[in-house]
């Protein structure tokens, strides 16, 4: 039984020694498992790489992968997951905000065989700027409303997964990856552990408000094509309203014989609005096709099988 633990690192020279020490301590407690530690250096500008090299020279179980520049945490996680050899694969941040002390419990839950994933969520956001928490909450509300995957509020990337889950995650070969969504999309039996937010042990967060905002948009755009439909809806509404306006003026003029001061104004206005609405609707229709194309282009698998009692038989035939 081999466990791979992978850690994305970007400018984490100060945090890494703490993390390594904590991981060694925890893994010593779980001596029934072999393990490897995979550190992905995401183009750090500080001495992260030399710290990793130093650690790797002293410990055989350490593997490091270093990117040529900063490609972002998503890319680092993908690299780590695709190079992990373990039967179980764990994912955690370098800054100790994902407490390694939870790992033994996570392993023992996986060991029971009742679930395929042990994931974690923060129940508090203390120590985080309130404005960031506020927008984070709104984001989860929005994305869960518009997408058919359920993304748990406060879910961390901190999780341990079995091999089939990781293979499923890697089989989603889309370029623009939004892991929180992908993790939810692949399904599998998941057990959620909760913990209180911990502040990072050293260094500082790599996520500015702006970066998070863009990430949120990325998440919504990757998992729903609903925004492309907005044009159809708005266009339809405008056309209907302008038509109603036209009918109203028509009745007023013909039946009630009330004339406007400026002749031609109501009809002109309603025609213009009607046409505007039609144009918007046409845009929306294009949006629908674009949405379909977008979904096709991602080439996500149609389904993911978690169990099949005669898998090898069907492969032979
Ligand atoms: N990270 C990364 N590439 C980046 C940004 C972050 O690999 O471009 C890593 C970082 O080293 C850390 C994890 O992703 O291990 C989470 O980052 P951070 O702690 O800054 O985020 P926060 O906990 O504030 O959300
Ligand atoms: Mg952090």
CSV table of N, CA and C in Angstrom, one decimal, residues 125-275:
chain,number,residue,atom,x,y,z
A,125,UNK,N,-14.2,30.8,9.1
A,125,UNK,CA,-13.3,31.5,8.3
A,125,UNK,C,-12.6,32.6,9.1
A,126,UNK,N,-12.4,32.3,10.3
A,126,UNK,CA,-11.8,33.3,11.2
A,126,UNK,C,-10.3,33.5,10.8
A,127,UNK,N,-9.9,34.8,10.9
A,127,UNK,CA,-8.6,35.2,10.5
A,127,UNK,C,-8.6,35.6,9.0
A,128,UNK,N,-9.8,35.5,8.4
A,128,UNK,CA,-9.8,35.9,7.0
A,128,UNK,C,-10.5,37.3,6.9
A,129,UNK,N,-10.1,38.1,6.0
A,129,UNK,CA,-10.8,39.4,5.8
A,129,UNK,C,-12.3,39.2,5.6
A,130,UNK,N,-13.1,39.9,6.3
A,130,UNK,CA,-14.6,39.7,6.2
A,130,UNK,C,-15.1,39.9,4.8
A,131,UNK,N,-14.5,40.8,4.1
A,131,UNK,CA,-15.0,41.1,2.7
A,131,UNK,C,-14.8,39.8,1.8
A,132,UNK,N,-13.6,39.2,2.1
A,132,UNK,CA,-13.3,38.0,1.3
A,132,UNK,C,-14.3,36.8,1.7
A,133,UNK,N,-14.6,36.7,3.0
A,133,UNK,CA,-15.6,35.7,3.4
A,133,UNK,C,-16.9,35.9,2.7
A,134,UNK,N,-17.3,37.2,2.7
A,134,UNK,CA,-18.6,37.6,2.2
A,134,UNK,C,-18.7,37.2,0.7
A,135,UNK,N,-17.7,37.6,0.0
A,135,UNK,CA,-17.8,37.2,-1.5
A,135,UNK,C,-17.7,35.7,-1.7
A,136,UNK,N,-16.9,35.1,-0.8
A,136,UNK,CA,-16.8,33.6,-1.0
A,136,UNK,C,-18.1,33.0,-0.8
A,137,UNK,N,-18.8,33.4,0.2
A,137,UNK,CA,-20.2,32.8,0.5
A,137,UNK,C,-21.1,33.1,-0.7
A,138,UNK,N,-21.1,34.3,-1.2
A,138,UNK,CA,-22.0,34.6,-2.4
A,138,UNK,C,-21.6,33.7,-3.5
A,139,UNK,N,-20.3,33.5,-3.7
A,139,UNK,CA,-19.8,32.7,-4.8
A,139,UNK,C,-20.4,31.3,-4.8
A,140,UNK,N,-20.3,30.7,-3.6
A,140,UNK,CA,-20.9,29.3,-3.4
A,140,UNK,C,-22.3,29.3,-3.7
A,141,UNK,N,-23.1,30.3,-3.2
A,141,UNK,CA,-24.5,30.3,-3.5
A,141,UNK,C,-24.8,30.3,-5.0
A,142,UNK,N,-24.1,31.2,-5.7
A,142,UNK,CA,-24.3,31.4,-7.1
A,142,UNK,C,-24.0,30.2,-7.9
A,143,UNK,N,-22.8,29.6,-7.6
A,143,UNK,CA,-22.3,28.5,-8.4
A,143,UNK,C,-23.2,27.3,-8.2
A,144,UNK,N,-23.7,27.1,-7.0
A,144,UNK,CA,-24.5,26.0,-6.7
A,144,UNK,C,-25.9,26.1,-7.3
A,145,UNK,N,-26.3,27.4,-7.5
A,145,UNK,CA,-27.6,27.6,-8.1
A,145,UNK,C,-27.6,27.3,-9.6
A,146,UNK,N,-26.5,27.6,-10.2
A,146,UNK,CA,-26.5,27.5,-11.7
A,146,UNK,C,-25.9,26.2,-12.2
A,147,UNK,N,-25.2,25.5,-11.4
A,147,UNK,CA,-24.6,24.3,-11.9
A,147,UNK,C,-25.2,23.0,-11.3
A,148,UNK,N,-25.0,21.9,-12.0
A,148,UNK,CA,-25.6,20.7,-11.4
A,148,UNK,C,-24.6,19.9,-10.5
A,149,UNK,N,-23.4,20.5,-10.4
A,149,UNK,CA,-22.6,19.8,-9.4
A,149,UNK,C,-22.7,20.6,-8.1
A,150,UNK,N,-22.6,19.9,-6.9
A,150,UNK,CA,-22.7,20.6,-5.7
A,150,UNK,C,-21.4,20.9,-5.1
A,151,UNK,N,-21.0,22.2,-5.0
A,151,UNK,CA,-19.7,22.6,-4.4
A,151,UNK,C,-20.0,23.0,-3.0
A,152,UNK,N,-19.4,22.3,-2.1
A,152,UNK,CA,-19.6,22.5,-0.6
A,152,UNK,C,-18.9,23.8,-0.2
A,153,UNK,N,-19.7,24.6,0.5
A,153,UNK,CA,-19.1,25.9,1.0
A,153,UNK,C,-18.0,25.6,2.0
A,154,UNK,N,-16.8,26.3,1.7
A,154,UNK,CA,-15.7,26.1,2.6
A,154,UNK,C,-14.9,24.8,2.3
A,155,UNK,N,-15.3,24.1,1.3
A,155,UNK,CA,-14.5,22.9,0.9
A,155,UNK,C,-13.0,23.3,0.6
A,156,UNK,N,-12.1,22.6,1.1
A,156,UNK,CA,-10.7,22.8,0.8
A,156,UNK,C,-10.3,21.8,-0.3
A,157,UNK,N,-9.1,22.1,-0.8
A,157,UNK,CA,-8.6,21.1,-1.8
A,157,UNK,C,-8.0,19.9,-1.0
A,158,UNK,N,-7.8,20.1,0.3
A,158,UNK,CA,-7.2,19.1,1.2
A,158,UNK,C,-8.1,17.8,1.2
A,159,UNK,N,-7.6,16.7,0.7
A,159,UNK,CA,-8.3,15.5,0.6
A,159,UNK,C,-7.4,14.3,0.3
A,160,UNK,N,-8.0,13.1,0.6
A,160,UNK,CA,-7.3,11.9,0.3
A,160,UNK,C,-8.2,11.1,-0.6
A,161,UNK,N,-7.7,10.6,-1.7
A,161,UNK,CA,-8.5,9.9,-2.7
A,161,UNK,C,-7.9,8.6,-3.1
A,162,UNK,N,-8.8,7.7,-3.5
A,162,UNK,CA,-8.3,6.4,-4.0
A,162,UNK,C,-7.9,6.5,-5.5
A,163,UNK,N,-7.1,5.6,-5.9
A,163,UNK,CA,-6.6,5.6,-7.3
A,163,UNK,C,-7.7,5.8,-8.4
A,164,UNK,N,-8.9,5.1,-8.3
A,164,UNK,CA,-9.9,5.3,-9.4
A,164,UNK,C,-10.4,6.8,-9.4
A,165,UNK,N,-10.5,7.4,-8.2
A,165,UNK,CA,-10.9,8.8,-8.2
A,165,UNK,C,-9.9,9.7,-8.9
A,166,UNK,N,-8.6,9.5,-8.7
A,166,UNK,CA,-7.6,10.3,-9.3
A,166,UNK,C,-7.6,10.1,-10.8
A,167,UNK,N,-7.8,8.8,-11.2
A,167,UNK,CA,-7.8,8.5,-12.6
A,167,UNK,C,-9.0,9.3,-13.3
A,168,UNK,N,-10.1,9.3,-12.6
A,168,UNK,CA,-11.3,10.0,-13.1
A,168,UNK,C,-11.0,11.5,-13.2
A,169,UNK,N,-10.3,12.0,-12.2
A,169,UNK,CA,-10.0,13.5,-12.3
A,169,UNK,C,-9.1,13.8,-13.4
A,170,UNK,N,-8.1,12.9,-13.6
A,170,UNK,CA,-7.2,13.1,-14.7
A,170,UNK,C,-7.8,12.9,-16.1
A,171,UNK,N,-8.9,12.1,-16.1
A,171,UNK,CA,-9.6,11.9,-17.4
A,171,UNK,C,-10.4,13.1,-17.9
A,172,UNK,N,-10.6,14.1,-17.0
A,172,UNK,CA,-11.2,15.3,-17.4
A,172,UNK,C,-10.0,16.2,-18.0
A,173,UNK,N,-9.9,16.1,-19.3
A,173,UNK,CA,-8.6,16.7,-19.8
A,173,UNK,C,-8.7,18.2,-20.2
A,174,UNK,N,-9.8,18.8,-19.7
A,174,UNK,CA,-9.9,20.2,-20.1
A,174,UNK,C,-8.8,21.1,-19.6
A,175,UNK,N,-8.5,22.1,-20.4
A,175,UNK,CA,-7.3,22.9,-20.2
A,175,UNK,C,-7.6,23.9,-19.0
A,176,UNK,N,-8.7,24.5,-19.0
A,176,UNK,CA,-9.0,25.5,-18.0
A,176,UNK,C,-9.6,24.7,-16.8
A,177,UNK,N,-8.8,24.4,-15.8
A,177,UNK,CA,-9.3,23.5,-14.8
A,177,UNK,C,-9.8,24.3,-13.6
A,178,UNK,N,-10.9,23.9,-13.1
A,178,UNK,CA,-11.4,24.5,-11.8
A,178,UNK,C,-11.6,23.3,-10.9
A,179,UNK,N,-10.6,23.0,-10.1
A,179,UNK,CA,-10.6,21.7,-9.4
A,179,UNK,C,-11.7,21.5,-8.4
A,180,UNK,N,-12.1,22.6,-7.8
A,180,UNK,CA,-13.3,22.5,-6.8
A,180,UNK,C,-14.5,21.9,-7.5
A,181,UNK,N,-14.7,22.3,-8.7
A,181,UNK,CA,-15.8,21.8,-9.5
A,181,UNK,C,-15.5,20.4,-10.1
A,182,UNK,N,-14.3,20.2,-10.5
A,182,UNK,CA,-14.0,18.9,-11.0
A,182,UNK,C,-14.1,17.8,-10.0
A,183,UNK,N,-13.6,18.1,-8.8
A,183,UNK,CA,-13.7,17.1,-7.7
A,183,UNK,C,-15.2,16.8,-7.4
A,184,UNK,N,-16.0,17.8,-7.5
A,184,UNK,CA,-17.5,17.5,-7.3
A,184,UNK,C,-18.0,16.8,-8.5
A,185,UNK,N,-17.6,17.1,-9.7
A,185,UNK,CA,-18.2,16.6,-10.9
A,185,UNK,C,-17.9,15.1,-11.0
A,186,UNK,N,-16.8,14.6,-10.6
A,186,UNK,CA,-16.5,13.2,-10.8
A,186,UNK,C,-17.2,12.3,-9.8
A,187,UNK,N,-17.8,12.9,-8.8
A,187,UNK,CA,-18.6,12.1,-7.9
A,187,UNK,C,-17.9,11.2,-6.9
A,188,UNK,N,-18.3,10.0,-6.7
A,188,UNK,CA,-17.7,9.0,-5.8
A,188,UNK,C,-18.2,9.2,-4.4
A,189,UNK,N,-18.1,8.2,-3.5
A,189,UNK,CA,-18.6,8.3,-2.2
A,189,UNK,C,-17.6,9.2,-1.4
A,190,UNK,N,-18.1,10.2,-0.8
A,190,UNK,CA,-17.2,11.2,-0.1
A,190,UNK,C,-17.6,11.3,1.3
A,191,UNK,N,-16.6,11.4,2.2
A,191,UNK,CA,-16.8,11.7,3.6
A,191,UNK,C,-16.2,13.0,3.8
A,192,UNK,N,-17.0,13.9,4.4
A,192,UNK,CA,-16.5,15.3,4.7
A,192,UNK,C,-16.0,15.4,6.2
A,193,UNK,N,-14.8,15.8,6.4
A,193,UNK,CA,-14.4,16.1,7.7
A,193,UNK,C,-14.4,17.6,7.9
A,194,UNK,N,-14.7,18.1,9.1
A,194,UNK,CA,-14.7,19.6,9.3
A,194,UNK,C,-13.6,20.0,10.2
A,195,UNK,N,-13.1,21.1,9.9
A,195,UNK,CA,-12.1,21.7,10.9
A,195,UNK,C,-12.2,23.2,10.9
A,196,UNK,N,-11.6,23.7,12.0
A,196,UNK,CA,-11.6,25.2,12.2
A,196,UNK,C,-10.5,25.8,11.3
A,197,UNK,N,-10.7,26.9,10.8
A,197,UNK,CA,-9.7,27.6,9.9
A,197,UNK,C,-8.4,27.8,10.7
A,198,UNK,N,-7.3,27.5,10.1
A,198,UNK,CA,-6.0,27.7,10.7
A,198,UNK,C,-5.3,28.7,9.9
A,199,UNK,N,-4.6,29.6,10.6
A,199,UNK,CA,-3.8,30.6,9.8
A,199,UNK,C,-2.5,30.0,9.3
A,200,UNK,N,-2.1,30.5,8.2
A,200,UNK,CA,-0.9,29.9,7.6
A,200,UNK,C,0.3,30.1,8.5
A,201,UNK,N,1.2,29.2,8.5
A,201,UNK,CA,2.3,29.1,9.5
A,201,UNK,C,3.4,30.2,9.2
A,202,UNK,N,3.6,30.4,7.9
A,202,UNK,CA,4.6,31.4,7.5
A,202,UNK,C,4.3,31.9,6.1
A,203,UNK,N,5.0,32.9,5.7
A,203,UNK,CA,4.8,33.5,4.3
A,203,UNK,C,3.4,34.1,4.3
A,204,UNK,N,3.0,34.4,3.1
A,204,UNK,CA,1.7,35.1,2.9
A,204,UNK,C,0.8,34.5,1.8
A,205,UNK,N,-0.5,34.7,1.9
A,205,UNK,CA,-1.3,34.1,0.9
A,205,UNK,C,-1.0,34.6,-0.6
A,206,UNK,N,-1.1,33.7,-1.5
A,206,UNK,CA,-0.8,34.0,-2.9
A,206,UNK,C,-2.0,34.5,-3.6
A,207,UNK,N,-3.2,34.6,-2.9
A,207,UNK,CA,-4.4,34.9,-3.6
A,207,UNK,C,-4.8,36.3,-3.2
A,208,UNK,N,-4.7,37.3,-4.2
A,208,UNK,CA,-5.2,38.6,-3.9
A,208,UNK,C,-6.7,38.5,-4.1
A,209,UNK,N,-7.4,39.6,-3.7
A,209,UNK,CA,-8.9,39.6,-3.9
A,209,UNK,C,-9.2,39.5,-5.4
A,210,UNK,N,-8.4,40.2,-6.2
A,210,UNK,CA,-8.7,40.2,-7.6
A,210,UNK,C,-8.5,38.8,-8.3
A,211,UNK,N,-7.4,38.2,-7.8
A,211,UNK,CA,-7.1,36.8,-8.3
A,211,UNK,C,-8.2,35.9,-8.0
A,212,UNK,N,-8.8,36.0,-6.8
A,212,UNK,CA,-9.9,35.2,-6.3
A,212,UNK,C,-11.1,35.4,-7.1
A,213,UNK,N,-11.3,36.7,-7.4
A,213,UNK,CA,-12.5,37.1,-8.2
A,213,UNK,C,-12.5,36.5,-9.6
A,214,UNK,N,-11.3,36.6,-10.2
A,214,UNK,CA,-11.1,36.0,-11.5
A,214,UNK,C,-11.3,34.5,-11.5
A,215,UNK,N,-10.8,33.9,-10.4
A,215,UNK,CA,-10.9,32.4,-10.2
A,215,UNK,C,-12.4,32.1,-10.1
A,216,UNK,N,-13.2,32.9,-9.4
A,216,UNK,CA,-14.6,32.6,-9.2
A,216,UNK,C,-15.3,32.7,-10.5
A,217,UNK,N,-15.0,33.7,-11.3
A,217,UNK,CA,-15.6,33.8,-12.7
A,217,UNK,C,-15.2,32.5,-13.5
A,218,UNK,N,-14.0,32.1,-13.4
A,218,UNK,CA,-13.5,31.0,-14.1
A,218,UNK,C,-14.3,29.7,-13.7
A,219,UNK,N,-14.6,29.6,-12.4
A,219,UNK,CA,-15.4,28.5,-11.9
A,219,UNK,C,-16.8,28.5,-12.5
A,220,UNK,N,-17.4,29.7,-12.5
A,220,UNK,CA,-18.8,29.7,-13.0
A,220,UNK,C,-18.8,29.4,-14.5
A,221,UNK,N,-17.8,30.0,-15.2
A,221,UNK,CA,-17.8,29.8,-16.7
A,221,UNK,C,-17.5,28.4,-17.0
A,222,UNK,N,-16.7,27.7,-16.2
A,222,UNK,CA,-16.3,26.4,-16.5
A,222,UNK,C,-17.4,25.4,-16.3
A,223,UNK,N,-18.3,25.7,-15.4
A,223,UNK,CA,-19.3,24.8,-15.0
A,223,UNK,C,-20.7,25.1,-15.4
A,224,UNK,N,-20.9,26.2,-15.9
A,224,UNK,CA,-22.3,26.5,-16.4
A,224,UNK,C,-22.2,27.4,-17.6
A,225,UNK,N,-23.1,27.2,-18.6
A,225,UNK,CA,-23.2,28.0,-19.7
A,225,UNK,C,-24.4,29.0,-19.6
A,226,UNK,N,-25.0,29.0,-18.3
A,226,UNK,CA,-26.1,29.9,-18.1
A,226,UNK,C,-25.9,31.3,-18.5
A,227,UNK,N,-24.8,32.0,-18.3
A,227,UNK,CA,-24.6,33.4,-18.7
A,227,UNK,C,-24.9,33.6,-20.2
A,228,UNK,N,-24.6,32.6,-21.0
A,228,UNK,CA,-24.8,32.7,-22.4
A,228,UNK,C,-26.3,32.8,-22.8
A,229,UNK,N,-27.1,32.3,-21.8
A,229,UNK,CA,-28.6,32.3,-22.1
A,229,UNK,C,-29.2,33.7,-21.7
A,230,UNK,N,-28.5,34.5,-20.9
A,230,UNK,CA,-29.1,35.7,-20.4
A,230,UNK,C,-29.6,36.6,-21.6
A,231,UNK,N,-28.8,36.6,-22.7
A,231,UNK,CA,-29.2,37.4,-23.8
A,231,UNK,C,-30.6,37.0,-24.4
A,232,UNK,N,-30.8,35.7,-24.5
A,232,UNK,CA,-32.1,35.2,-25.0
A,232,UNK,C,-33.2,35.7,-24.1
A,233,UNK,N,-33.0,35.6,-22.8
A,233,UNK,CA,-34.1,36.0,-21.9
A,233,UNK,C,-34.4,37.4,-21.9
A,234,UNK,N,-33.3,38.2,-21.9
A,234,UNK,CA,-33.5,39.7,-21.9
A,234,UNK,C,-34.1,40.1,-23.2
A,235,UNK,N,-33.6,39.6,-24.3
A,235,UNK,CA,-34.2,39.9,-25.6
A,235,UNK,C,-35.6,39.6,-25.7
A,236,UNK,N,-36.0,38.5,-25.2
A,236,UNK,CA,-37.4,38.0,-25.3
A,236,UNK,C,-38.3,39.0,-24.4
A,237,UNK,N,-37.8,39.3,-23.3
A,237,UNK,CA,-38.6,40.2,-22.4
A,237,UNK,C,-38.8,41.6,-23.1
A,238,UNK,N,-37.7,42.1,-23.6
A,238,UNK,CA,-37.8,43.5,-24.2
A,238,UNK,C,-38.8,43.4,-25.4
A,239,UNK,N,-38.7,42.4,-26.2
A,239,UNK,CA,-39.6,42.3,-27.4
A,239,UNK,C,-41.0,42.2,-26.9
A,240,UNK,N,-41.3,41.4,-25.9
A,240,UNK,CA,-42.7,41.3,-25.4
A,240,UNK,C,-43.2,42.6,-24.9
A,241,UNK,N,-42.4,43.3,-24.1
A,241,UNK,CA,-42.8,44.5,-23.5
A,241,UNK,C,-43.0,45.6,-24.6
A,242,UNK,N,-42.2,45.6,-25.6
A,242,UNK,CA,-42.4,46.7,-26.6
A,242,UNK,C,-43.6,46.3,-27.4
A,243,UNK,N,-43.9,45.1,-27.6
A,243,UNK,CA,-45.1,44.7,-28.3
A,243,UNK,C,-46.3,45.1,-27.5
A,244,UNK,N,-46.3,44.9,-26.2
A,244,UNK,CA,-47.4,45.3,-25.4
A,244,UNK,C,-47.6,46.8,-25.4
A,245,UNK,N,-46.5,47.5,-25.5
A,245,UNK,CA,-46.5,49.0,-25.5
A,245,UNK,C,-47.2,49.4,-26.8
A,246,UNK,N,-46.8,48.8,-27.9
A,246,UNK,CA,-47.4,49.1,-29.2
A,246,UNK,C,-48.9,48.9,-29.2
A,247,UNK,N,-49.3,47.7,-28.7
A,247,UNK,CA,-50.8,47.4,-28.6
A,247,UNK,C,-51.5,48.4,-27.8
A,248,UNK,N,-50.9,48.8,-26.7
A,248,UNK,CA,-51.5,49.8,-25.8
A,248,UNK,C,-51.7,51.1,-26.5
A,249,UNK,N,-50.7,51.6,-27.2
A,249,UNK,CA,-50.9,52.9,-28.0
A,249,UNK,C,-51.9,52.8,-29.1
A,250,UNK,N,-51.9,51.6,-29.7
A,250,UNK,CA,-52.8,51.3,-30.8
A,250,UNK,C,-54.2,51.5,-30.3
A,251,UNK,N,-54.5,50.8,-29.2
A,251,UNK,CA,-55.9,50.8,-28.7
A,251,UNK,C,-56.2,52.2,-28.2
A,252,UNK,N,-55.3,52.9,-27.6
A,252,UNK,CA,-55.5,54.3,-27.2
A,252,UNK,C,-55.9,55.2,-28.3
A,253,UNK,N,-55.2,55.0,-29.4
A,253,UNK,CA,-55.4,55.9,-30.6
A,253,UNK,C,-56.7,55.6,-31.3
A,254,UNK,N,-56.9,54.3,-31.6
A,254,UNK,CA,-58.0,53.9,-32.4
A,254,UNK,C,-59.3,53.9,-31.7
A,255,UNK,N,-59.3,53.3,-30.5
A,255,UNK,CA,-60.6,53.2,-29.8
A,255,UNK,C,-60.8,54.4,-28.9
A,256,UNK,N,-59.9,54.7,-28.1
A,256,UNK,CA,-60.1,55.8,-27.1
A,256,UNK,C,-59.9,57.2,-27.8
A,257,UNK,N,-59.3,57.2,-28.9
A,257,UNK,CA,-59.0,58.4,-29.7
A,257,UNK,C,-58.2,59.5,-28.9
A,258,UNK,N,-57.2,59.0,-28.2
A,258,UNK,CA,-56.3,59.9,-27.5
A,258,UNK,C,-55.0,59.9,-28.3
A,259,UNK,N,-54.6,61.1,-28.8
A,259,UNK,CA,-53.4,61.3,-29.6
A,259,UNK,C,-52.3,61.8,-28.8
A,260,UNK,N,-51.1,61.4,-29.2
A,260,UNK,CA,-49.9,61.9,-28.6
A,260,UNK,C,-49.5,63.3,-29.1
A,261,UNK,N,-48.8,64.1,-28.4
A,261,UNK,CA,-48.3,65.4,-28.9
A,261,UNK,C,-47.3,65.2,-30.0
A,262,UNK,N,-46.5,64.2,-29.9
A,262,UNK,CA,-45.5,64.0,-30.9
A,262,UNK,C,-45.9,62.8,-31.8
A,263,UNK,N,-46.4,63.0,-33.0
A,263,UNK,CA,-46.9,61.9,-33.8
A,263,UNK,C,-45.7,61.0,-34.2
A,264,UNK,N,-46.0,59.7,-34.2
A,264,UNK,CA,-45.0,58.7,-34.6
A,264,UNK,C,-44.1,58.3,-33.5
A,265,UNK,N,-44.1,59.0,-32.4
A,265,UNK,CA,-43.1,58.6,-31.3
A,265,UNK,C,-43.4,57.2,-30.7
A,266,UNK,N,-44.6,56.9,-30.3
A,266,UNK,CA,-44.8,55.6,-29.7
A,266,UNK,C,-44.5,54.4,-30.6
A,267,UNK,N,-44.9,54.6,-31.9
A,267,UNK,CA,-44.7,53.5,-32.8
A,267,UNK,C,-43.2,53.3,-33.0
A,268,UNK,N,-42.5,54.4,-33.2
A,268,UNK,CA,-41.1,54.4,-33.5
A,268,UNK,C,-40.3,53.7,-32.3
A,269,UNK,N,-40.7,54.1,-31.1
A,269,UNK,CA,-40.1,53.6,-29.9
A,269,UNK,C,-40.3,52.1,-29.8
A,270,UNK,N,-41.5,51.7,-30.0
A,270,UNK,CA,-41.8,50.3,-29.8
A,270,UNK,C,-41.1,49.4,-30.9
A,271,UNK,N,-41.1,50.0,-32.1
A,271,UNK,CA,-40.4,49.2,-33.2
A,271,UNK,C,-38.9,49.0,-32.8
A,272,UNK,N,-38.3,50.1,-32.4
A,272,UNK,CA,-36.9,50.1,-32.1
A,272,UNK,C,-36.6,49.1,-31.0
A,273,UNK,N,-37.4,49.2,-29.9
A,273,UNK,CA,-37.2,48.2,-28.8
A,273,UNK,C,-37.5,46.8,-29.2
A,274,UNK,N,-38.5,46.6,-30.1
A,274,UNK,CA,-38.8,45.3,-30.5
A,274,UNK,C,-37.6,44.7,-31.3
A,275,UNK,N,-37.1,45.5,-32.2
A,275,UNK,CA,-35.9,45.1,-33.0
A,275,UNK,C,-34.7,44.8,-32.1
